[in-house]
Coordinates of C-alpha atoms and ligand atoms in Angstrom, one line a residue:
X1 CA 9.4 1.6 -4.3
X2 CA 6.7 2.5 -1.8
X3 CA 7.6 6.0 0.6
X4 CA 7.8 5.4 4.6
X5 CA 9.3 6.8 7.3
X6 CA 10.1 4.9 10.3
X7 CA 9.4 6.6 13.5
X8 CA 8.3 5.7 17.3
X9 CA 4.5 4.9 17.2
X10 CA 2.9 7.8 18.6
X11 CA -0.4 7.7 20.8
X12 CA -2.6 8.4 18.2
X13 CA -1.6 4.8 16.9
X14 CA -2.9 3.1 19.5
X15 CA -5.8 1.7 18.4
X16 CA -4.1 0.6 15.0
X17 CA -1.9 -1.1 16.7
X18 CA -5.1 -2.7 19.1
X19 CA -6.0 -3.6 16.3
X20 CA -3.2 -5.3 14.4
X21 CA -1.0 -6.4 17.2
X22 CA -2.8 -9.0 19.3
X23 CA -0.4 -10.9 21.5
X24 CA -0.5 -8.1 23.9
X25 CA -3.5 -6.3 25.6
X26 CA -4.2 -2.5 25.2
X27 CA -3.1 -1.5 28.7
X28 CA 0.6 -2.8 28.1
X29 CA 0.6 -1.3 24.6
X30 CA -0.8 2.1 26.0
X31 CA 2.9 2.0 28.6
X32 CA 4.5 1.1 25.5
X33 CA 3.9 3.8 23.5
X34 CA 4.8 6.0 26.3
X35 CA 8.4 4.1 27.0
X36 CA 9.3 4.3 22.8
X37 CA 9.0 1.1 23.0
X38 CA 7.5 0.8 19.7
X39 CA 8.5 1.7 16.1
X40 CA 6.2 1.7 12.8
X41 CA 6.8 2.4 9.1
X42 CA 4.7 4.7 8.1
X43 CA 3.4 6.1 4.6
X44 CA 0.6 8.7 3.5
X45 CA -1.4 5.4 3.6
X46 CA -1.2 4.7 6.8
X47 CA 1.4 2.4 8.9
X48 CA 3.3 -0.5 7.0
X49 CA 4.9 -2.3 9.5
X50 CA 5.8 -2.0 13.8
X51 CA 8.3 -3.5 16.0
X52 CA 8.1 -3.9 19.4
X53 CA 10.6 -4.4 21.9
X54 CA 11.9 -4.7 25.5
X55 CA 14.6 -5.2 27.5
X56 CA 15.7 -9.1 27.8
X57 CA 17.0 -9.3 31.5
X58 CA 16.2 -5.8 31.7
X59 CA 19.4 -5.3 29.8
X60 CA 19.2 -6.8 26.3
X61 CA 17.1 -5.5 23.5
X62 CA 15.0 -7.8 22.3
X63 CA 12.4 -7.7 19.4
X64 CA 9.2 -9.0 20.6
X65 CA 7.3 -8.8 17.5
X66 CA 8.1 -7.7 13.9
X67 CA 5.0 -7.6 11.4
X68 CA 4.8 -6.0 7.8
X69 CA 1.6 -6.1 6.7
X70 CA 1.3 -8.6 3.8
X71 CA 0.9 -6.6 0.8
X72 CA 3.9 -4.6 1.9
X73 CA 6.3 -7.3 2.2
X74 CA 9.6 -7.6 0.5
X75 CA 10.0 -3.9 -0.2
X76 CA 12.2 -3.5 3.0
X77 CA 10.1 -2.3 5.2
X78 CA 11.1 -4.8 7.5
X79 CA 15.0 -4.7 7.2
X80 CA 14.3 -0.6 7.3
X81 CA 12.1 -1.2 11.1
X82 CA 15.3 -3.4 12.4
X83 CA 18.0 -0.8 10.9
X84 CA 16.3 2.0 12.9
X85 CA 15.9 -0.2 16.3
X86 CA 19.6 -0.9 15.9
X87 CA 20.7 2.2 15.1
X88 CA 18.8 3.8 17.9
X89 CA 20.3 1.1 20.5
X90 CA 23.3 1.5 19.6
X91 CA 23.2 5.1 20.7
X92 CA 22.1 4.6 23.4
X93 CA 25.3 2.0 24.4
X94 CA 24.2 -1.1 23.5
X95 CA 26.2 -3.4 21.6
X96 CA 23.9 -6.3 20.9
X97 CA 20.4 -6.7 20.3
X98 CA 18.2 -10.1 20.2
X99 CA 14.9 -11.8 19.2
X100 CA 13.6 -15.3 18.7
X101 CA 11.3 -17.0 16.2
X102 CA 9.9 -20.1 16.3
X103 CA 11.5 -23.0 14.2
X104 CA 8.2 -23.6 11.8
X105 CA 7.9 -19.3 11.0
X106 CA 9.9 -17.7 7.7
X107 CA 10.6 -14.6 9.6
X108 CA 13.8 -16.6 10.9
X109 CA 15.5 -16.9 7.4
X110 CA 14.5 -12.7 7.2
X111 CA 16.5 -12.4 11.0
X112 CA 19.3 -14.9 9.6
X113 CA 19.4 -12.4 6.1
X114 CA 20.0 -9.3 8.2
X115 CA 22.4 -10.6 10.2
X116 CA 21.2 -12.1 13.1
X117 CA 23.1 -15.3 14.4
X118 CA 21.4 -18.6 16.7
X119 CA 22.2 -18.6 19.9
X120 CA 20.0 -21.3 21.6
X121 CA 16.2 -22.4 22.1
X122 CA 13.7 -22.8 23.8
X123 CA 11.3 -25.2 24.5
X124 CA 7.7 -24.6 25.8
X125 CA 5.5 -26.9 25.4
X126 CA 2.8 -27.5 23.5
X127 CA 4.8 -24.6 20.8
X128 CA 7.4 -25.4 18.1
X129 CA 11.4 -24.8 19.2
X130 CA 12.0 -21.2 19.8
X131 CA 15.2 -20.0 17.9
X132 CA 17.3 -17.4 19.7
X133 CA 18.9 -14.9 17.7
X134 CA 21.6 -12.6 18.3
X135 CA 23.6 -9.9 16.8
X136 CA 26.2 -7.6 17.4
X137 CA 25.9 -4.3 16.4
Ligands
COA1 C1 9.6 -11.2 8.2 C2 9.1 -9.9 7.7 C3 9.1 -8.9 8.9 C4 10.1 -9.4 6.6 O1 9.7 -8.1 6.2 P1 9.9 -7.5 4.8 O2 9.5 -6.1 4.7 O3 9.2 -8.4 3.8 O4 11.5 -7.7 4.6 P2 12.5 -6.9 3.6 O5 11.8 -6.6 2.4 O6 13.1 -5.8 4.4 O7 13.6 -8.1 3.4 C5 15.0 -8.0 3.7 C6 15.7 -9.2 3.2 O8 15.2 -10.4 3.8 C7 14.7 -11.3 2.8 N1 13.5 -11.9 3.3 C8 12.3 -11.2 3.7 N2 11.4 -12.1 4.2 C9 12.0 -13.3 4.1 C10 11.6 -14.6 4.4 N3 10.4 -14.9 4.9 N4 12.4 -15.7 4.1 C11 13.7 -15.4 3.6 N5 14.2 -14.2 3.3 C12 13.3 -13.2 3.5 C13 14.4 -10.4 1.6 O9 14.4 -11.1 0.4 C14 15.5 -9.4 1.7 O10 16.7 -9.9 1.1 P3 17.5 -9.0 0.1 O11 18.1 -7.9 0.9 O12 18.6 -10.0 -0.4 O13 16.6 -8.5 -1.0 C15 7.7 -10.0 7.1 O14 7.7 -11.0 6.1 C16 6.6 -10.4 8.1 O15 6.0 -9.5 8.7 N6 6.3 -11.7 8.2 C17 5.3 -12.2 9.2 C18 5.7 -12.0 10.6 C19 7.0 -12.6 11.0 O16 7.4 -13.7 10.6 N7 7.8 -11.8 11.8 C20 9.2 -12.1 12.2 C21 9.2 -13.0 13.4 S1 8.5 -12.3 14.8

Protein backbone atom coordinates (compact mmCIF):
# COMPACT_ATOMS: atom_id res chain seq x y z
CA UNK A 1 0.00 0.00 0.00
CA UNK A 2 1.30 3.41 -1.19
CA UNK A 3 2.42 6.10 2.05
CA UNK A 4 0.33 9.54 2.14
CA UNK A 5 -0.58 11.94 4.47
CA UNK A 6 -3.53 14.00 4.09
CA UNK A 7 -3.06 17.53 4.96
CA UNK A 8 -4.57 21.20 3.85
CA UNK A 9 -2.94 22.13 0.51
CA UNK A 10 -0.43 24.61 1.36
CA UNK A 11 0.57 27.59 -0.96
CA UNK A 12 3.38 26.05 -2.44
CA UNK A 13 0.71 23.71 -4.17
CA UNK A 14 -0.83 26.07 -6.04
CA UNK A 15 0.31 25.67 -9.20
CA UNK A 16 -0.24 21.80 -8.94
CA UNK A 17 -3.40 22.19 -8.25
CA UNK A 18 -3.54 25.15 -11.49
CA UNK A 19 -2.66 22.65 -13.05
CA UNK A 20 -4.74 19.58 -12.17
CA UNK A 21 -7.95 21.21 -10.98
CA UNK A 22 -9.57 23.08 -13.84
CA UNK A 23 -13.09 23.96 -13.05
CA UNK A 24 -11.94 26.84 -11.12
CA UNK A 25 -9.57 29.74 -12.01
CA UNK A 26 -6.28 30.47 -10.16
CA UNK A 27 -7.57 33.59 -8.29
CA UNK A 28 -10.36 31.63 -6.44
CA UNK A 29 -7.96 28.69 -5.77
CA UNK A 30 -5.22 31.22 -4.48
CA UNK A 31 -8.37 32.39 -1.49
CA UNK A 32 -8.82 28.86 -1.23
CA UNK A 33 -5.80 27.86 -0.05
CA UNK A 34 -5.76 30.60 2.34
CA UNK A 35 -9.45 29.76 3.83
CA UNK A 36 -8.24 25.58 4.29
CA UNK A 37 -10.45 25.12 1.95
CA UNK A 38 -8.61 22.49 0.35
CA UNK A 39 -7.12 19.10 1.33
CA UNK A 40 -4.49 16.77 -0.69
CA UNK A 41 -2.98 13.37 -0.10
CA UNK A 42 0.34 13.61 -0.32
CA UNK A 43 3.35 11.14 -0.65
CA UNK A 44 7.28 11.59 -1.29
CA UNK A 45 6.01 11.53 -4.88
CA UNK A 46 4.16 14.22 -4.86
CA UNK A 47 0.20 14.90 -4.25
CA UNK A 48 -2.22 11.81 -4.83
CA UNK A 49 -5.43 13.18 -4.60
CA UNK A 50 -7.35 16.93 -3.31
CA UNK A 51 -10.74 17.87 -2.24
CA UNK A 52 -12.14 20.98 -2.30
CA UNK A 53 -14.96 22.34 -0.49
CA UNK A 54 -17.26 25.16 0.55
CA UNK A 55 -19.97 26.03 2.53
CA UNK A 56 -23.56 25.12 0.81
CA UNK A 57 -25.88 28.05 2.03
CA UNK A 58 -22.94 29.27 3.72
CA UNK A 59 -23.69 26.61 6.27
CA UNK A 60 -23.37 23.15 4.81
CA UNK A 61 -20.10 21.47 3.86
CA UNK A 62 -20.10 20.58 0.60
CA UNK A 63 -17.48 18.71 -1.54
CA UNK A 64 -16.94 20.56 -4.67
CA UNK A 65 -14.54 18.36 -6.23
CA UNK A 66 -12.88 15.02 -5.34
CA UNK A 67 -10.03 13.72 -7.82
CA UNK A 68 -7.48 10.84 -7.22
CA UNK A 69 -5.21 10.78 -9.81
CA UNK A 70 -5.72 7.60 -11.95
CA UNK A 71 -2.98 5.49 -11.25
CA UNK A 72 -3.60 5.98 -7.56
CA UNK A 73 -7.11 4.85 -7.46
CA UNK A 74 -8.60 2.19 -5.34
CA UNK A 75 -5.85 2.30 -2.71
CA UNK A 76 -8.01 4.63 -0.47
CA UNK A 77 -6.77 7.63 -1.06
CA UNK A 78 -10.04 8.88 -1.76
CA UNK A 79 -12.11 7.41 1.23
CA UNK A 80 -8.81 8.65 3.45
CA UNK A 81 -9.33 12.66 1.69
CA UNK A 82 -13.38 12.35 2.81
CA UNK A 83 -12.47 10.71 6.42
CA UNK A 84 -10.25 13.72 7.12
CA UNK A 85 -12.84 16.48 5.63
CA UNK A 86 -15.36 14.76 7.97
CA UNK A 87 -13.43 14.44 10.76
CA UNK A 88 -12.19 17.97 10.63
CA UNK A 89 -16.01 19.26 10.27
CA UNK A 90 -17.15 17.62 12.68
CA UNK A 91 -14.87 19.46 15.01
CA UNK A 92 -15.64 22.18 14.09
CA UNK A 93 -19.73 21.51 14.97
CA UNK A 94 -20.98 20.34 12.04
CA UNK A 95 -23.16 17.39 11.88
CA UNK A 96 -23.56 16.78 8.20
CA UNK A 97 -21.68 17.27 5.20
CA UNK A 98 -22.82 17.09 1.40
CA UNK A 99 -21.76 16.83 -2.31
CA UNK A 100 -23.31 15.97 -5.63
CA UNK A 101 -22.28 13.99 -8.71
CA UNK A 102 -23.78 13.73 -11.79
CA UNK A 103 -26.03 10.70 -12.68
CA UNK A 104 -23.64 9.38 -15.76
CA UNK A 105 -20.00 9.71 -13.22
CA UNK A 106 -18.75 6.38 -11.04
CA UNK A 107 -17.64 8.71 -8.29
CA UNK A 108 -21.42 8.39 -7.05
CA UNK A 109 -21.35 4.60 -6.34
CA UNK A 110 -17.69 5.69 -4.33
CA UNK A 111 -20.04 8.65 -2.32
CA UNK A 112 -22.85 5.84 -1.94
CA UNK A 113 -19.81 3.23 -0.56
CA UNK A 114 -18.69 5.71 2.11
CA UNK A 115 -21.79 6.39 3.30
CA UNK A 116 -23.26 9.12 1.60
CA UNK A 117 -27.25 9.02 1.12
CA UNK A 118 -29.43 10.84 -2.09
CA UNK A 119 -31.17 13.54 -1.17
CA UNK A 120 -32.53 15.19 -4.47
CA UNK A 121 -31.22 16.60 -7.99
CA UNK A 122 -30.78 18.88 -9.93
CA UNK A 123 -31.39 19.70 -13.26
CA UNK A 124 -29.35 22.19 -15.52
CA UNK A 125 -29.66 21.97 -18.67
CA UNK A 126 -27.74 20.88 -21.23
CA UNK A 127 -25.74 18.51 -18.12
CA UNK A 128 -26.86 15.01 -16.93
CA UNK A 129 -29.12 14.84 -13.46
CA UNK A 130 -27.07 16.10 -10.61
CA UNK A 131 -27.33 13.61 -7.55
CA UNK A 132 -27.36 15.26 -4.10
CA UNK A 133 -25.77 13.46 -1.45
CA UNK A 134 -25.90 13.70 2.12
CA UNK A 135 -24.46 12.29 5.27
CA UNK A 136 -24.52 12.53 8.78
CA UNK A 137 -21.63 12.55 10.58
C1 LIG B 1 -14.13 8.46 -6.98
C2 LIG B 1 -12.68 8.48 -6.54
C3 LIG B 1 -12.37 9.79 -5.83
C4 LIG B 1 -12.44 7.30 -5.57
O1 LIG B 1 -11.12 7.38 -5.05
P1 LIG B 1 -10.31 6.07 -4.66
O2 LIG B 1 -9.05 6.48 -4.00
O3 LIG B 1 -10.18 5.20 -5.85
O4 LIG B 1 -11.31 5.37 -3.61
P2 LIG B 1 -10.95 4.35 -2.42
O5 LIG B 1 -9.82 3.47 -2.84
O6 LIG B 1 -10.77 5.10 -1.15
O7 LIG B 1 -12.30 3.49 -2.36
C5 LIG B 1 -13.16 3.42 -1.23
C6 LIG B 1 -14.24 2.39 -1.52
O8 LIG B 1 -15.05 2.85 -2.60
C7 LIG B 1 -15.03 1.90 -3.67
N1 LIG B 1 -14.96 2.64 -4.93
C8 LIG B 1 -13.99 3.49 -5.34
N2 LIG B 1 -14.30 4.00 -6.55
C9 LIG B 1 -15.46 3.44 -6.91
C10 LIG B 1 -16.28 3.54 -8.06
N3 LIG B 1 -15.93 4.33 -9.09
N4 LIG B 1 -17.42 2.81 -8.10
C11 LIG B 1 -17.76 2.00 -7.08
N5 LIG B 1 -17.04 1.86 -5.93
C12 LIG B 1 -15.90 2.57 -5.86
C13 LIG B 1 -13.75 1.09 -3.46
O9 LIG B 1 -13.85 -0.18 -4.04
C14 LIG B 1 -13.67 1.04 -1.95
O10 LIG B 1 -14.53 0.02 -1.46
P3 LIG B 1 -14.02 -1.01 -0.32
O11 LIG B 1 -13.87 -0.16 0.93
O12 LIG B 1 -15.11 -2.01 -0.24
O13 LIG B 1 -12.72 -1.55 -0.80
C15 LIG B 1 -11.72 8.31 -7.76
O14 LIG B 1 -12.07 7.15 -8.45
C16 LIG B 1 -11.73 9.47 -8.72
O15 LIG B 1 -10.96 10.42 -8.57
N6 LIG B 1 -12.60 9.42 -9.77
C17 LIG B 1 -12.69 10.48 -10.76
C18 LIG B 1 -13.32 11.74 -10.21
C19 LIG B 1 -14.65 11.53 -9.51
O16 LIG B 1 -15.50 10.79 -9.99
N7 LIG B 1 -14.83 12.19 -8.35
C20 LIG B 1 -16.03 12.08 -7.54
C21 LIG B 1 -17.12 12.95 -7.99
S1 LIG B 1 -16.71 14.68 -7.90
Amino acid sequence: MDQFAIEFALKADLEWLVRHDKHVDRAILEKKLIRQEVLVARSNDGIMGWLRYSLFWDSIPFINMLVVLENHRRRTVGSSLVQYFEAHMKEQGHSRVMTSTQSDESGQHFFRKVGYEDVGSLLLPPEPLEIMLMKRL
